[in-house]
């Protein structure tokens, strides 16, 4: 929750829904009338908090909680149950499934507001911690930890959807010579400039670039084809070349990158270590071919 918080109200009773909307007018709220609509919105929007009635048509609140908590993408969204049901058994069930609070109607408006604000504050802290844990401290790119996590999940998704899967691995040519001759502080500045250029160059919202380690970077391209993968690799290579950062100890007299790219076709089933090994081999070929170039393969 690093932007204005957004609250989802899932309530089928019109008067209760209107009361909650007025109570929360200081926030951005989306209202739905059943559990299935709630799930649809949550998978389309960035939702920071759910206010959930238990008894709704099509899908009840218990099933909504269970589905959200069993989904990696939504399990951390806090859910406050608001219901006329005062059953202790239902309260226990909701909390056991993962709801953070259980409020019975009629509720006290000020107390409910404070409970909501407390949960949003906790969500903000959690999001900030997660963001810092997932980013590289120098370049502000996603870090190796996030790459390992995303690679496993996106690869599994590509297998499930029978979608092509692309990896692009690249590193800065002769970077050790740059550090040795210009100093590590200057080298850090280069890494920051390279990272910013890479982020500006990405054209697909689904493409994610990571600092893999040292001067090496890697990009996951999901649901792509070989031409598109090659095009992305060339855009990355060209954008770094166009920075025109002087490197007198490089064969190209400026900062450049060498790029290895691999497309795994939808019907191929490969273990993750082999994907990385194949892509690393392509990067090595680009180095052997003179650097500041691309080597790619499709399997």
mmCIF file of C-alpha atoms in Angstrom, residues 26 35 45 61 65 75 88 93 118 125 141 143 172 174 204 211 215-216 235 238 249 251 268 280 292:
data_model
loop_
_atom_site.group_PDB
_atom_site.id
_atom_site.type_symbol
_atom_site.label_atom_id
_atom_site.label_comp_id
_atom_site.label_asym_id
_atom_site.label_seq_id
_atom_site.Cartn_x
_atom_site.Cartn_y
_atom_site.Cartn_z
ATOM 1 C CA UNK A 26 -12.098 9.925 3.130
ATOM 2 C CA UNK A 35 -18.569 -12.746 -2.985
ATOM 3 C CA UNK A 45 -7.553 -3.777 -8.657
ATOM 4 C CA UNK A 61 -17.932 -14.442 3.024
ATOM 5 C CA UNK A 65 -11.793 -15.435 2.879
ATOM 6 C CA UNK A 75 -3.169 -13.702 1.051
ATOM 7 C CA UNK A 88 -19.371 -17.106 18.401
ATOM 8 C CA UNK A 93 -14.439 -19.644 11.912
ATOM 9 C CA UNK A 118 -5.211 0.703 12.392
ATOM 10 C CA UNK A 125 4.207 -0.929 7.314
ATOM 11 C CA UNK A 141 15.757 -2.756 -9.113
ATOM 12 C CA UNK A 143 16.809 -8.095 -6.206
ATOM 13 C CA UNK A 172 28.257 -4.667 -18.163
ATOM 14 C CA UNK A 174 34.750 -4.939 -18.703
ATOM 15 C CA UNK A 204 5.731 -4.285 -21.660
ATOM 16 C CA UNK A 211 19.845 -7.072 -10.446
ATOM 17 C CA UNK A 215 27.163 -5.978 -12.737
ATOM 18 C CA UNK A 216 24.812 -8.698 -13.990
ATOM 19 C CA UNK A 235 16.432 -2.302 -26.995
ATOM 20 C CA UNK A 238 21.049 -0.014 -27.473
ATOM 21 C CA UNK A 249 39.558 0.534 -20.825
ATOM 22 C CA UNK A 251 37.124 -2.415 -26.386
ATOM 23 C CA UNK A 268 9.049 -27.635 -23.587
ATOM 24 C CA UNK A 280 24.177 -18.008 -19.227
ATOM 25 C CA UNK A 292 28.096 -5.187 -27.021
#
